[in-house]
Short mmCIF file of C-alpha atoms and ligand atoms in Angstrom, two decimals:
data_model
loop_
_atom_site.label_atom_id
_atom_site.label_comp_id
_atom_site.label_asym_id
_atom_site.label_seq_id
_atom_site.Cartn_x
_atom_site.Cartn_y
_atom_site.Cartn_z
CA MET Q 1 133.42 84.20 127.29
CA PRO Q 2 133.76 81.84 124.22
CA PHE Q 3 130.47 83.36 123.50
CA SER Q 4 131.80 86.85 123.44
CA VAL Q 5 134.46 85.84 121.61
CA GLY Q 6 132.38 84.36 118.71
CA LEU Q 7 130.08 87.43 118.90
CA GLN Q 8 133.22 89.52 118.45
CA ALA Q 9 134.42 87.55 115.83
CA ALA Q 10 131.13 87.22 114.01
CA SER Q 11 130.95 91.33 114.35
CA VAL Q 12 134.14 91.61 112.81
CA ALA Q 13 133.18 89.20 110.05
CA LEU Q 14 129.69 91.26 109.20
CA LEU Q 15 131.88 94.24 109.18
CA SER Q 16 134.02 93.56 106.95
CA ALA Q 17 131.08 92.12 104.47
CA GLY Q 18 130.57 95.18 103.67
CA PHE Q 19 127.02 97.86 104.02
CA PRO Q 20 124.18 95.62 102.22
CA VAL Q 21 125.34 92.76 104.23
CA VAL Q 22 125.39 94.74 107.49
CA PHE Q 23 122.47 96.44 106.73
CA THR Q 24 120.18 93.34 105.71
CA SER Q 25 121.29 91.55 108.66
CA ALA Q 26 120.21 94.75 110.92
CA ILE Q 27 116.78 94.63 109.20
CA ILE Q 28 116.64 90.85 109.67
CA ILE Q 29 117.45 91.22 113.90
CA LEU Q 30 114.89 94.45 113.87
CA LEU Q 31 112.57 92.07 112.80
CA VAL Q 32 113.30 89.32 114.56
CA ILE Q 33 112.95 92.08 117.74
CA ILE Q 34 109.85 93.05 116.53
CA SER Q 35 108.26 89.63 115.86
CA ILE Q 36 109.65 88.56 119.65
CA THR Q 37 108.36 91.79 121.44
CA SER Q 38 104.69 91.10 119.88
CA SER Q 39 104.62 87.60 120.77
CA LEU Q 40 105.08 88.93 124.69
CA GLN Q 41 101.97 90.94 124.19
CA LYS Q 42 98.86 89.68 126.65
CA ASP Q 43 95.82 89.73 124.00
CA ALA Q 44 92.26 91.06 126.23
CA ALA Q 45 89.90 88.67 127.17
CA ASP Q 46 87.38 89.38 124.51
CA ALA Q 47 90.38 89.57 121.53
CA PRO Q 48 89.64 87.11 118.38
CA ALA Q 49 91.36 83.87 118.99
CA ARG Q 50 95.42 84.92 118.10
CA LEU Q 51 96.93 82.15 115.27
CA PRO Q 52 99.60 79.71 116.53
CA ILE Q 53 102.55 81.40 114.32
CA ASN Q 54 105.07 83.72 115.10
CA SER Q 55 104.51 87.18 113.26
CA LEU Q 56 106.55 86.66 110.73
CA PHE Q 57 105.82 83.34 109.11
CA ALA Q 58 101.98 85.04 108.23
CA ILE Q 59 103.78 87.77 106.14
CA ILE Q 60 104.48 85.41 102.71
CA PRO Q 61 100.96 83.44 103.06
CA PHE Q 62 99.22 86.35 103.74
CA PHE Q 63 100.45 88.05 100.64
CA ARG Q 64 101.26 85.00 98.19
CA ARG Q 65 98.28 82.13 99.11
CA ARG Q 66 95.68 84.47 101.03
CA PHE Q 67 92.75 82.32 100.19
CA ASP Q 68 94.64 79.28 101.75
CA PHE Q 69 96.08 80.78 104.32
CA LEU Q 70 92.76 82.70 105.54
CA ASN Q 71 91.00 79.21 105.37
CA TRP Q 72 93.72 77.83 107.47
CA GLY Q 73 93.25 80.53 109.80
CA PHE Q 74 89.65 80.13 110.14
CA GLU Q 75 90.12 76.06 110.90
CA VAL Q 76 92.87 76.02 113.18
CA THR Q 77 91.40 78.69 115.55
CA GLY Q 78 87.67 77.20 115.27
CA LYS Q 79 86.48 80.81 115.15
CA SER Q 80 84.87 83.13 113.08
CA SER Q 81 87.32 85.60 113.49
CA PHE Q 82 91.20 85.50 114.48
CA GLN Q 83 94.05 87.92 114.50
CA PHE Q 84 97.76 87.31 114.02
CA ASP Q 85 100.54 90.33 113.62
CA LEU Q 86 102.52 91.85 110.12
CA LEU Q 87 105.34 92.50 111.94
CA ARG Q 88 104.28 95.51 113.96
CA ASN Q 89 100.54 95.60 112.32
CA ASN Q 90 97.71 93.95 114.06
CA VAL Q 91 95.21 92.30 111.59
CA ILE Q 92 91.92 90.54 112.41
CA VAL Q 93 90.31 88.60 110.05
CA VAL Q 94 85.94 88.56 110.51
CA SER Q 95 83.45 86.24 109.26
CA GLY Q 96 80.10 85.36 109.39
CA GLU Q 97 76.67 87.88 108.97
CA SER Q 98 77.24 89.71 111.89
CA ALA Q 99 80.83 90.81 111.31
CA ARG Q 100 79.73 91.15 108.03
CA GLN Q 101 77.07 93.87 108.82
CA THR Q 102 79.15 95.78 111.38
CA PHE Q 103 82.24 95.77 108.74
CA PHE Q 104 80.71 97.30 106.11
CA SER Q 105 78.66 99.90 108.14
CA ALA Q 106 81.15 101.10 110.88
CA LYS Q 107 81.99 104.77 110.65
CA GLY Q 108 85.73 104.62 112.21
CA LEU Q 109 86.96 101.48 109.63
CA ASP Q 110 88.76 103.45 106.97
CA LEU Q 111 89.39 102.21 103.44
CA THR Q 112 92.21 104.11 102.28
CA GLU Q 113 93.90 103.90 105.43
CA GLY Q 114 93.65 99.99 105.14
CA PHE Q 115 94.28 100.05 101.45
CA LYS Q 116 97.23 102.07 102.23
CA ILE Q 117 99.40 98.92 104.49
CA LEU Q 118 97.98 96.22 103.15
CA SER Q 119 97.46 96.20 99.59
CA GLY Q 120 100.04 99.33 98.60
CA ALA Q 121 100.48 99.22 94.61
CA ILE Q 122 101.33 102.65 94.56
CA PRO Q 123 104.34 103.08 96.38
CA MET Q 124 104.02 106.60 98.77
CA VAL Q 125 106.24 109.05 96.63
CA ARG Q 126 106.66 112.23 98.69
CA GLY Q 127 105.15 115.41 96.97
CA VAL Q 128 102.95 112.96 94.45
CA THR Q 129 100.93 110.16 96.06
CA SER Q 130 101.69 110.48 99.91
CA ASP Q 131 100.02 113.90 99.65
CA LEU Q 132 96.83 112.44 98.35
CA GLN Q 133 94.81 113.56 101.83
CA THR Q 134 91.32 113.04 102.51
CA ARG Q 135 90.17 116.10 101.03
CA ARG Q 136 91.48 115.37 97.56
CA ILE Q 137 90.65 112.28 97.87
CA SER Q 138 87.37 113.11 98.06
CA LEU Q 139 87.24 115.52 95.34
CA ILE Q 140 88.90 113.18 93.31
CA HIS Q 141 85.52 110.78 94.11
CA LYS Q 142 83.63 113.53 92.83
CA ARG Q 143 85.29 114.04 89.73
CA LEU Q 144 84.85 110.36 88.88
CA ALA Q 145 80.90 110.86 89.60
CA ALA Q 146 81.58 113.41 87.09
CA VAL Q 147 82.94 111.13 84.46
CA GLN Q 148 79.87 108.89 85.19
CA LYS Q 149 77.20 111.61 84.39
CA ASN Q 150 75.10 110.39 81.19
CA GLU Q 151 76.27 113.19 78.91
CA GLN Q 152 79.86 112.38 79.58
CA LEU Q 153 79.36 108.48 79.43
CA SER Q 154 77.79 108.59 76.57
CA MET Q 155 79.82 110.34 74.83
CA LEU Q 156 82.64 107.84 75.76
CA ILE Q 157 80.82 104.71 74.47
CA PRO Q 158 81.37 105.43 70.38
CA VAL Q 159 84.99 106.74 71.66
CA MET Q 160 85.51 103.04 73.39
CA LEU Q 161 83.90 101.25 70.85
CA GLU Q 162 86.14 102.29 68.25
CA ASP Q 163 89.25 101.59 70.78
CA SER Q 164 87.52 97.50 71.20
CA ARG Q 165 87.02 97.48 67.11
CA ARG Q 166 91.17 98.96 66.42
CA MET Q 167 92.34 96.64 69.16
CA MET Q 168 90.40 93.47 68.11
CA GLU Q 169 91.00 93.47 64.48
CA THR Q 170 94.85 93.09 65.07
CA TRP Q 171 93.94 89.38 66.69
CA GLY Q 172 93.48 88.60 63.46
CA ASN Q 173 90.44 86.14 61.72
CA SER Q 174 91.15 83.39 64.03
CA GLY Q 175 93.63 81.77 66.63
CA SER Q 176 94.14 81.70 70.61
CA PHE Q 177 94.91 83.84 73.05
CA ASP Q 178 94.79 83.68 76.74
CA PRO Q 179 92.34 86.38 77.92
CA PHE Q 180 95.00 87.77 80.99
CA ASP Q 181 96.43 88.86 77.81
CA ASN Q 182 94.67 90.16 75.09
CA VAL Q 183 91.26 91.01 76.89
CA TYR Q 184 93.31 92.41 79.48
CA GLU Q 185 95.17 94.98 77.32
CA LEU Q 186 92.03 95.89 75.70
CA ILE Q 187 90.54 96.87 78.96
CA PHE Q 188 93.46 98.79 79.75
CA GLN Q 189 93.07 100.97 76.59
CA LEU Q 190 89.53 101.56 77.52
CA THR Q 191 90.17 102.67 81.00
CA VAL Q 192 93.53 104.98 79.67
CA ARG Q 193 90.54 106.50 77.50
CA SER Q 194 87.62 106.73 79.84
CA LEU Q 195 90.07 108.25 82.60
CA SER Q 196 92.61 110.21 81.16
CA CYS Q 197 93.12 112.26 77.73
CA ALA Q 198 93.51 111.74 74.21
CA GLU Q 199 97.12 112.75 74.32
CA ILE Q 200 97.93 109.40 76.40
CA SER Q 201 95.02 106.84 74.71
CA ASP Q 202 95.36 107.94 70.95
CA ASP Q 203 99.25 107.05 70.71
CA PRO Q 204 99.06 103.05 71.20
CA CYS Q 205 103.02 103.42 72.42
CA VAL Q 206 102.37 105.53 75.64
CA VAL Q 207 99.34 103.30 76.48
CA SER Q 208 101.68 100.52 76.21
CA ARG Q 209 104.32 101.69 78.37
CA LEU Q 210 102.03 102.92 80.60
CA LYS Q 211 100.82 99.30 81.12
CA LYS Q 212 104.16 97.60 81.27
CA LEU Q 213 104.97 100.32 84.19
CA TYR Q 214 101.51 99.58 85.81
CA ASP Q 215 102.10 95.90 86.06
CA THR Q 216 105.45 96.40 87.09
CA LEU Q 217 103.91 98.07 90.15
CA ASP Q 218 101.47 94.89 90.44
CA VAL Q 219 104.17 92.28 90.21
CA GLY Q 220 106.59 94.37 92.78
CA THR Q 221 104.40 94.49 95.42
CA THR Q 222 106.09 92.19 97.40
CA PRO Q 223 105.61 91.63 100.92
CA ALA Q 224 108.32 93.50 101.91
CA THR Q 225 107.79 96.70 99.79
CA VAL Q 226 104.37 96.83 101.83
CA LEU Q 227 105.14 96.09 105.07
CA LEU Q 228 108.45 97.53 104.90
CA PRO Q 229 108.33 100.59 102.50
CA TRP Q 230 111.42 102.75 103.26
CA PHE Q 231 113.96 99.50 102.84
CA PRO Q 232 115.32 100.01 99.37
CA THR Q 233 114.97 96.49 97.93
CA PRO Q 234 115.37 95.56 94.29
CA ALA Q 235 111.36 95.56 93.87
CA MET Q 236 110.71 98.26 95.95
CA ILE Q 237 113.34 100.91 94.20
CA ARG Q 238 111.47 99.52 90.49
CA LYS Q 239 108.34 100.27 92.19
CA VAL Q 240 108.97 103.88 92.99
CA TRP Q 241 110.57 104.23 89.64
CA ALA Q 242 107.86 103.09 87.63
CA THR Q 243 105.35 105.34 89.77
CA LYS Q 244 108.10 108.38 88.99
CA GLU Q 245 107.80 107.31 85.33
CA ILE Q 246 103.87 107.18 85.04
CA TYR Q 247 103.90 110.55 86.72
CA ASP Q 248 105.86 111.66 84.33
CA ILE Q 249 103.77 110.59 81.56
CA VAL Q 250 100.72 112.34 83.14
CA VAL Q 251 102.50 115.45 83.85
CA ALA Q 252 103.87 115.79 80.25
CA ALA Q 253 100.26 115.07 78.97
CA ILE Q 254 98.84 117.82 81.08
CA THR Q 255 101.65 120.27 80.39
CA ALA Q 256 100.70 119.33 76.38
CA ARG Q 257 97.32 120.26 76.89
CA GLU Q 258 97.45 123.42 78.73
CA GLN Q 259 100.06 124.79 76.40
CA SER Q 260 98.25 123.98 73.05
CA GLY Q 261 95.78 126.18 74.45
CA VAL Q 262 93.14 123.79 72.38
CA SER Q 263 90.01 122.20 74.60
CA LYS Q 264 89.16 118.74 74.11
CA ASN Q 265 86.62 116.83 74.97
CA ASP Q 266 87.83 114.14 77.19
CA THR Q 267 88.19 113.35 81.00
CA LEU Q 268 91.37 115.58 81.45
CA GLN Q 269 89.72 118.35 79.96
CA MET Q 270 87.00 118.22 82.56
CA LEU Q 271 89.60 118.14 85.22
CA LEU Q 272 91.45 121.03 84.21
CA ASP Q 273 88.03 122.90 83.41
CA SER Q 274 86.98 122.57 87.06
CA GLY Q 275 90.17 124.62 88.26
CA ASP Q 276 91.65 121.44 90.13
CA GLU Q 277 95.19 121.65 92.00
CA LYS Q 278 97.58 119.69 89.57
CA LEU Q 279 98.06 116.81 92.43
CA VAL Q 280 94.28 116.31 92.18
CA VAL Q 281 94.39 115.70 88.47
CA VAL Q 282 97.63 113.46 88.70
CA GLY Q 283 96.01 111.98 91.79
CA PHE Q 284 93.37 111.01 89.76
CA ILE Q 285 94.45 110.03 86.58
CA MET Q 286 97.49 107.54 88.41
CA GLY Q 287 95.15 106.12 91.29
CA LEU Q 288 92.03 105.29 89.24
CA LEU Q 289 93.80 103.75 86.54
CA ILE Q 290 94.89 101.11 88.83
CA ALA Q 291 91.98 100.58 90.34
CA GLY Q 292 89.60 100.96 87.47
CA ALA Q 293 91.78 98.92 85.21
CA ARG Q 294 92.70 95.98 87.16
CA ALA Q 295 88.94 95.37 88.50
CA THR Q 296 87.73 95.78 85.37
CA GLY Q 297 90.57 93.83 83.20
CA THR Q 298 89.82 90.57 85.51
CA THR Q 299 86.47 90.84 85.22
CA ALA Q 300 86.21 91.02 81.49
CA CYS Q 301 88.97 88.21 81.57
CA TRP Q 302 86.47 86.03 83.30
CA MET Q 303 83.32 87.01 81.60
CA LEU Q 304 84.58 85.80 77.92
CA THR Q 305 86.29 82.62 79.74
CA PHE Q 306 82.99 81.79 81.21
CA LEU Q 307 81.07 82.62 78.17
CA GLY Q 308 83.11 80.73 76.03
CA GLY Q 309 82.74 77.39 78.45
CA HIS Q 310 79.06 77.61 78.80
CA PRO Q 311 77.67 78.02 75.64
CA GLU Q 312 74.32 78.43 76.87
CA TRP Q 313 74.99 81.32 78.43
CA ARG Q 314 77.00 82.55 75.26
CA ASP Q 315 73.81 82.19 73.45
CA LYS Q 316 71.84 83.83 75.08
CA ALA Q 317 74.21 87.32 76.12
CA LYS Q 318 74.41 87.26 72.09
CA THR Q 319 70.97 87.05 71.42
CA GLU Q 320 69.81 90.01 73.60
CA VAL Q 321 72.51 92.02 72.11
CA GLU Q 322 71.00 91.28 68.49
CA GLY Q 323 67.69 92.00 69.98
CA LEU Q 324 68.77 95.22 71.10
CA LEU Q 325 70.49 95.96 67.73
CA ALA Q 326 67.25 95.18 66.16
CA SER Q 327 65.66 97.85 67.26
CA TYR Q 328 67.92 100.86 65.85
CA PRO Q 329 67.31 100.72 62.34
CA LEU Q 330 71.11 101.44 61.11
CA ALA Q 331 72.43 99.90 57.51
CA SER Q 332 73.96 96.60 57.92
CA SER Q 333 77.08 97.96 56.05
CA GLU Q 334 77.94 99.86 59.02
CA SER Q 335 80.76 98.02 61.10
CA LEU Q 336 79.69 96.39 64.13
CA ALA Q 337 81.29 98.96 66.09
CA SER Q 338 79.28 101.78 64.64
CA GLN Q 339 76.08 99.99 65.12
CA LEU Q 340 76.42 98.98 68.80
CA ALA Q 341 77.31 102.95 69.31
CA SER Q 342 74.15 103.37 68.21
CA ILE Q 343 72.65 102.29 71.12
CA SER Q 344 71.90 104.28 73.89
CA LEU Q 345 73.42 104.45 77.34
CA GLU Q 346 69.87 104.04 78.49
CA THR Q 347 69.51 100.67 76.79
CA TRP Q 348 72.86 99.61 78.05
CA GLU Q 349 71.77 100.13 81.62
CA ALA Q 350 68.52 98.88 81.49
CA GLN Q 351 67.60 96.61 78.86
CA THR Q 352 70.39 94.07 79.77
CA PRO Q 353 69.20 91.84 82.16
CA VAL Q 354 71.31 88.78 80.38
CA LEU Q 355 74.55 90.56 80.50
CA ASP Q 356 73.82 92.21 83.95
CA SER Q 357 73.39 88.59 85.17
CA ILE Q 358 76.59 86.95 83.66
CA ILE Q 359 78.80 90.37 85.32
CA ARG Q 360 76.98 89.67 88.76
CA GLU Q 361 77.48 86.05 88.54
CA THR Q 362 81.69 86.53 87.56
CA LEU Q 363 82.09 88.79 90.51
CA ARG Q 364 80.56 86.64 92.51
CA VAL Q 365 82.90 82.89 91.56
CA ALA Q 366 86.49 85.10 89.92
CA GLN Q 367 86.36 88.44 92.29
CA PRO Q 368 89.20 87.11 95.04
CA HIS Q 369 88.86 90.28 97.02
CA THR Q 370 89.44 90.83 100.32
CA ALA Q 371 88.31 93.93 101.67
CA MET Q 372 90.82 95.96 104.24
CA ARG Q 373 90.55 98.62 107.02
CA ARG Q 374 91.82 100.39 109.68
CA ASN Q 375 89.84 101.09 112.68
CA LEU Q 376 90.91 105.17 113.18
CA GLY Q 377 89.35 104.52 116.57
CA PRO Q 378 87.73 104.21 118.91
CA GLU Q 379 88.24 100.80 119.80
CA MET Q 380 85.16 98.84 119.06
CA HIS Q 381 83.54 95.58 118.75
CA ILE Q 382 82.97 93.15 115.51
CA ASP Q 383 80.49 90.15 116.79
CA GLY Q 384 81.48 90.51 120.21
CA GLN Q 385 85.53 90.63 119.49
CA LEU Q 386 87.59 93.47 120.39
CA VAL Q 387 88.96 95.58 117.62
CA PRO Q 388 91.43 98.18 119.03
CA SER Q 389 92.34 101.68 117.26
CA GLY Q 390 94.62 101.49 114.81
CA ALA Q 391 94.16 97.73 114.48
CA TYR Q 392 93.38 96.25 110.83
CA VAL Q 393 90.64 94.75 109.83
CA VAL Q 394 90.16 92.46 106.70
CA TYR Q 395 86.73 90.47 105.16
CA PRO Q 396 87.62 87.95 102.73
CA PHE Q 397 84.79 88.16 100.09
CA SER Q 398 84.96 84.50 99.94
CA ASP Q 399 83.10 84.42 103.13
CA VAL Q 400 79.54 85.25 101.46
CA HIS Q 401 80.82 84.86 97.39
CA LEU Q 402 81.65 81.02 98.29
CA ASN Q 403 79.28 80.23 101.03
CA SER Q 404 77.45 77.11 100.04
CA GLU Q 405 74.69 77.85 102.23
CA ILE Q 406 74.10 81.41 100.34
CA TYR Q 407 75.09 79.68 96.82
CA PRO Q 408 74.76 75.85 96.99
CA ASP Q 409 77.55 74.40 94.69
CA PRO Q 410 79.52 77.66 94.98
CA TRP Q 411 82.21 76.89 91.98
CA LYS Q 412 79.31 76.43 89.43
CA PHE Q 413 78.87 79.76 87.56
CA ASN Q 414 75.09 79.97 87.23
CA PRO Q 415 74.05 83.53 86.05
CA ASP Q 416 70.49 82.27 87.20
CA ARG Q 417 70.93 82.26 90.56
CA GLN Q 418 69.90 84.31 93.64
CA PRO Q 419 71.05 83.94 97.12
CA GLU Q 420 69.41 81.01 99.02
CA THR Q 421 69.22 83.33 102.26
CA LYS Q 422 68.20 86.45 103.43
CA ALA Q 423 71.48 87.08 104.82
CA ALA Q 424 72.55 91.00 105.12
CA TYR Q 425 75.13 91.68 102.87
CA SER Q 426 74.40 87.86 101.00
CA TYR Q 427 76.19 89.71 97.43
CA VAL Q 428 79.25 92.07 97.99
CA GLY Q 429 80.36 92.38 93.89
CA TRP Q 430 80.11 95.71 94.09
CA GLY Q 431 80.86 96.59 97.89
CA GLY Q 432 78.56 97.13 100.47
CA GLY Q 433 77.27 99.69 103.17
CA THR Q 434 79.20 102.71 103.61
CA THR Q 435 81.96 102.16 101.00
CA THR Q 436 80.67 100.47 97.55
CA CYS Q 437 82.38 101.05 94.17
CA LEU Q 438 82.73 104.67 92.65
CA GLY Q 439 83.51 103.57 89.18
CA GLN Q 440 80.68 101.07 88.78
CA ARG Q 441 78.47 102.52 86.26
CA LEU Q 442 81.59 103.26 83.88
CA ALA Q 443 82.88 99.67 84.25
CA ARG Q 444 79.55 97.90 83.72
CA VAL Q 445 79.38 100.00 80.34
CA GLU Q 446 83.17 98.90 78.91
CA LEU Q 447 82.37 95.31 80.22
CA LYS Q 448 78.70 95.18 78.20
CA ILE Q 449 80.18 97.10 74.91
CA VAL Q 450 83.31 94.82 74.96
CA THR Q 451 81.69 91.79 75.52
CA ALA Q 452 78.93 92.52 73.11
CA LEU Q 453 81.28 93.32 70.29
CA PHE Q 454 83.25 90.35 70.97
CA LEU Q 455 80.28 87.88 70.89
CA LEU Q 456 79.09 89.26 67.77
CA GLY Q 457 81.99 89.38 65.96
CA PHE Q 458 83.63 86.27 67.05
CA ASN Q 459 82.94 82.50 67.68
CA HIS Q 460 84.97 81.32 70.70
CA CYS Q 461 85.55 78.79 72.95
CA VAL Q 462 88.02 77.43 75.55
CA VAL Q 463 91.05 75.18 74.80
CA ASP Q 464 93.42 73.53 77.14
CA GLY Q 465 97.47 73.69 77.16
CA SER Q 466 97.25 71.63 73.98
CA GLY Q 467 94.62 73.35 72.04
CA LYS Q 468 92.00 70.97 72.59
CA ALA Q 469 88.48 72.18 73.66
CA VAL Q 470 87.29 71.33 77.20
CA PRO Q 471 83.87 71.38 78.00
CA GLN Q 472 84.28 73.23 81.82
CA PRO Q 473 85.97 76.93 81.65
CA PRO Q 474 88.96 77.18 84.71
CA LEU Q 475 88.54 77.18 88.09
CA PRO Q 476 89.21 80.94 89.11
CA ASN Q 477 91.94 80.60 91.40
CA TRP Q 478 91.60 82.80 94.58
CA ASN Q 479 95.51 82.64 95.59
CA ASP Q 480 96.10 85.32 92.76
CA ILE Q 481 94.78 88.36 94.35
CA LEU Q 482 94.84 90.26 91.76
CA LEU Q 483 93.47 88.32 88.86
CA CYS Q 484 92.22 85.01 89.85
CA ARG Q 485 94.35 83.49 87.18
CA PRO Q 486 94.57 80.07 86.84
CA PRO Q 487 98.15 78.48 86.59
CA ARG Q 488 99.79 80.28 82.90
CA GLY Q 489 99.50 78.22 79.75
CA SER Q 490 96.59 76.05 81.39
CA PHE Q 491 94.02 77.52 79.18
CA SER Q 492 93.42 79.68 76.56
CA LEU Q 493 90.08 81.17 74.46
CA SER Q 494 90.28 79.84 70.80
CA TYR Q 495 88.35 82.28 68.64
CA GLU Q 496 86.94 82.67 65.24
CA ARG Q 497 85.79 85.81 63.08
CA SER Q 498 82.16 85.51 62.52
CA THR Q 499 81.63 88.78 60.48
CA ALA Q 500 83.78 91.01 58.17
CA ALA Q 501 83.19 94.26 59.42
CA LEU Q 502 84.29 94.83 63.16
C1 HEM Y 621 84.29 95.42 87.47
C2 HEM Y 621 85.40 96.42 87.86
C3 HEM Y 621 85.37 97.13 89.60
C4 HEM Y 621 84.99 95.95 90.40
C5 HEM Y 621 83.77 94.50 90.55
C6 HEM Y 621 85.05 97.22 91.43
C7 HEM Y 621 84.51 96.33 93.10
C8 HEM Y 621 84.86 97.20 93.88
C9 HEM Y 621 84.79 96.96 95.13
C10 HEM Y 621 84.52 95.86 95.70
C11 HEM Y 621 84.77 98.11 96.24
C12 HEM Y 621 84.75 98.31 97.82
C13 HEM Y 621 86.17 97.55 97.93
C14 HEM Y 621 86.02 97.60 99.69
O1 HEM Y 621 85.06 97.53 100.28
O2 HEM Y 621 86.86 97.01 100.66
C15 HEM Y 621 85.32 99.11 95.09
C16 HEM Y 621 85.76 100.11 95.60
C17 HEM Y 621 85.88 101.43 94.77
N1 HEM Y 621 85.70 101.29 93.50
FE1 HEM Y 621 85.86 99.66 92.62
N2 HEM Y 621 85.31 98.48 90.86
C18 HEM Y 621 85.35 97.60 89.57
C19 HEM Y 621 85.55 99.15 88.69
C20 HEM Y 621 86.26 100.52 89.24
C21 HEM Y 621 86.74 101.14 88.36
C22 HEM Y 621 86.85 101.44 86.79
C23 HEM Y 621 86.51 102.43 89.39
C24 HEM Y 621 87.22 103.83 88.65
C25 HEM Y 621 87.26 104.26 87.64
C26 HEM Y 621 86.49 102.04 90.09
C27 HEM Y 621 87.08 102.86 91.96
C28 HEM Y 621 86.87 102.39 93.31
C29 HEM Y 621 86.82 103.50 94.00
C30 HEM Y 621 87.33 104.64 93.79
C31 HEM Y 621 86.30 103.02 95.26
C32 HEM Y 621 86.30 102.87 96.57
C33 HEM Y 621 85.59 103.59 97.48
C34 HEM Y 621 85.65 104.24 98.62
O3 HEM Y 621 86.61 104.67 99.06
O4 HEM Y 621 84.52 104.41 99.51
N3 HEM Y 621 86.08 100.61 90.41
N4 HEM Y 621 85.08 98.75 94.03
#
C-alpha cells in the first residue's frame, strides 16, 4: 500500500512538472524496459561472447571512446569477437584475418544500412535524405566515377591549385596554425570545388557557412541523435536545421544555374546534363561533401603533421615534387601554383612514389575508421560466430593497421614499411573487397597537390603548445572517431614562407 501511495504521489509530481519532464521520464522508462528485455534474451550456442555490461552502459563509450571501448571488449571477453546491444540493435565486433576476409566479401553485409544507424551524421529528413534508396545511391556512385574520369579530373587540378594558392596566401609569411583548422578548411574548399559548382565554391562566405553547417552535423552527432533519431533533443533539432540549411544552399545554387541558362564547366553541370532527378543531384552534393571532406581533410592534416615531425620525409617529398617540375619547362616567374598546374594528371598519379607511400602510411596510423555493416540476411557466420539477420557488424581498422605482428612498432610513422605478413587484407586504408573507396582517385590528387604546394611554398615543423619545436609529431588519438585529433592546443605547425609567389 505505501508503495502505491508513493507511486501516486510520484505521478502527480511528474504530471505537474510539465510536458518536457513527463516526456523525458517516459523515454527513460522506455530505455530501461528495452534494456531489461534485451538482457533477458538467450544467446545461441554459436553466438559471440557477450559484454558483461547492461546495454545502456555501452552507448556512451561506443560513441565517445570507441578505440578504448572496443579494446576493452576484446580484453574482457578474451575472444576475437564479441557482441553487445545498443538499445534494440545487436552489434557484433569482429577481428582477425578470417573475420576480415568474410567481413569484406560477404554479400549480405550492407554498408549503407550499417552506416545509417551507427554513424548517422546526416539526419534522415523526409523527402531529402530519407528517400535515397539503393537505386539512387548507385546512380550517385556512377556520377562520382564520372567526376574522376581523366578529362574531368585534369580540368579540376588547376582550379584546385588556384583555390589552394588563394587560401595559403591568407596564411601570411610566417606563423603557426592548428592544421585541423586551416588545412581542414582548405580541403573543405577543394572538396566543395570538385563536387559542387562555381556558384558555391567561388563565394568564400557561402563555403564558410556550409563548413559551419557540416561541423554542426559532426559535433551534433551524439549517441541520442543516432539511436533515437525521432527524439527531439536540442542536438537533433540543430542537426535537422543544419541539414535543411545545407539543402537550401544546394537547391539555391541549382536553381541559379538552371535559371541563368549559362552552362559552366563543373560537376553540377555534369549532373544536370545527365538529366538526373533533383534528389540525386542534391544527394550527390550533400552526401559526398560530408564523406569526402572529412576523410580527405583528416588525412591532409595528418600528412602535413607527420611531415612536419619527420624532416627526412619532408625533404624526400619536396625533392620528388621538384623533380617533377624540372621536367616541365615553364618560366620560373610563373607562380608555384601555375607551375604545379602544368604537371599532368598521369604524372601526379604514376610518378610520385614518395607521396604515395606517405599517404599510405598516414592512412594506416591516423585513420580511426570502424567499418560498419548490417546483415540484411540470411543469418551467417563470421569466423564460426553467428551473425543473425538484422544484426550490425563492425570491424575496427585498428585490428589490422595497429597490429604489431603485421606492422611492428605500429605507432611509428614509417612510409618505407610493407606489411610483415601475407595476411589477407593486411592494408585496408581505402577499404577492401566489395567496398572500396569510390572517391579515392580524387582524394589522392587533392592530397598530392596540397602537399606539393605547401612543401614548396613553406618550411614547417611541429611545435608544442608553448611554441617550442618538438622532435616527434603528436600521437593520433583514435578515440576521436572523426579526426583522430590530439587534445586541442597540444601542438601546432609552425611555418615560414620560402617563396615569394605561391
Ligand atoms: C583520404 C580520403 C579518403 C579516405 C581515406 C577514404 C576511405 C574510405 C574507406 C576506408 C571506405 C570503405 C569504408 C568501409 O568499408 O566501411 C570508403 C568508402 C567510400 N568512400 Fe572514401 N575515402 C576518402 C575520400 C573519399 C572522397 C573524397 C569521396 C567522394 C568524393 C569518397 C567516397 C566514398 C564512398 C561513396 C564510399 C562508399 C563505397 C560503397 O558504398 O561501396 N571517399 N572510403
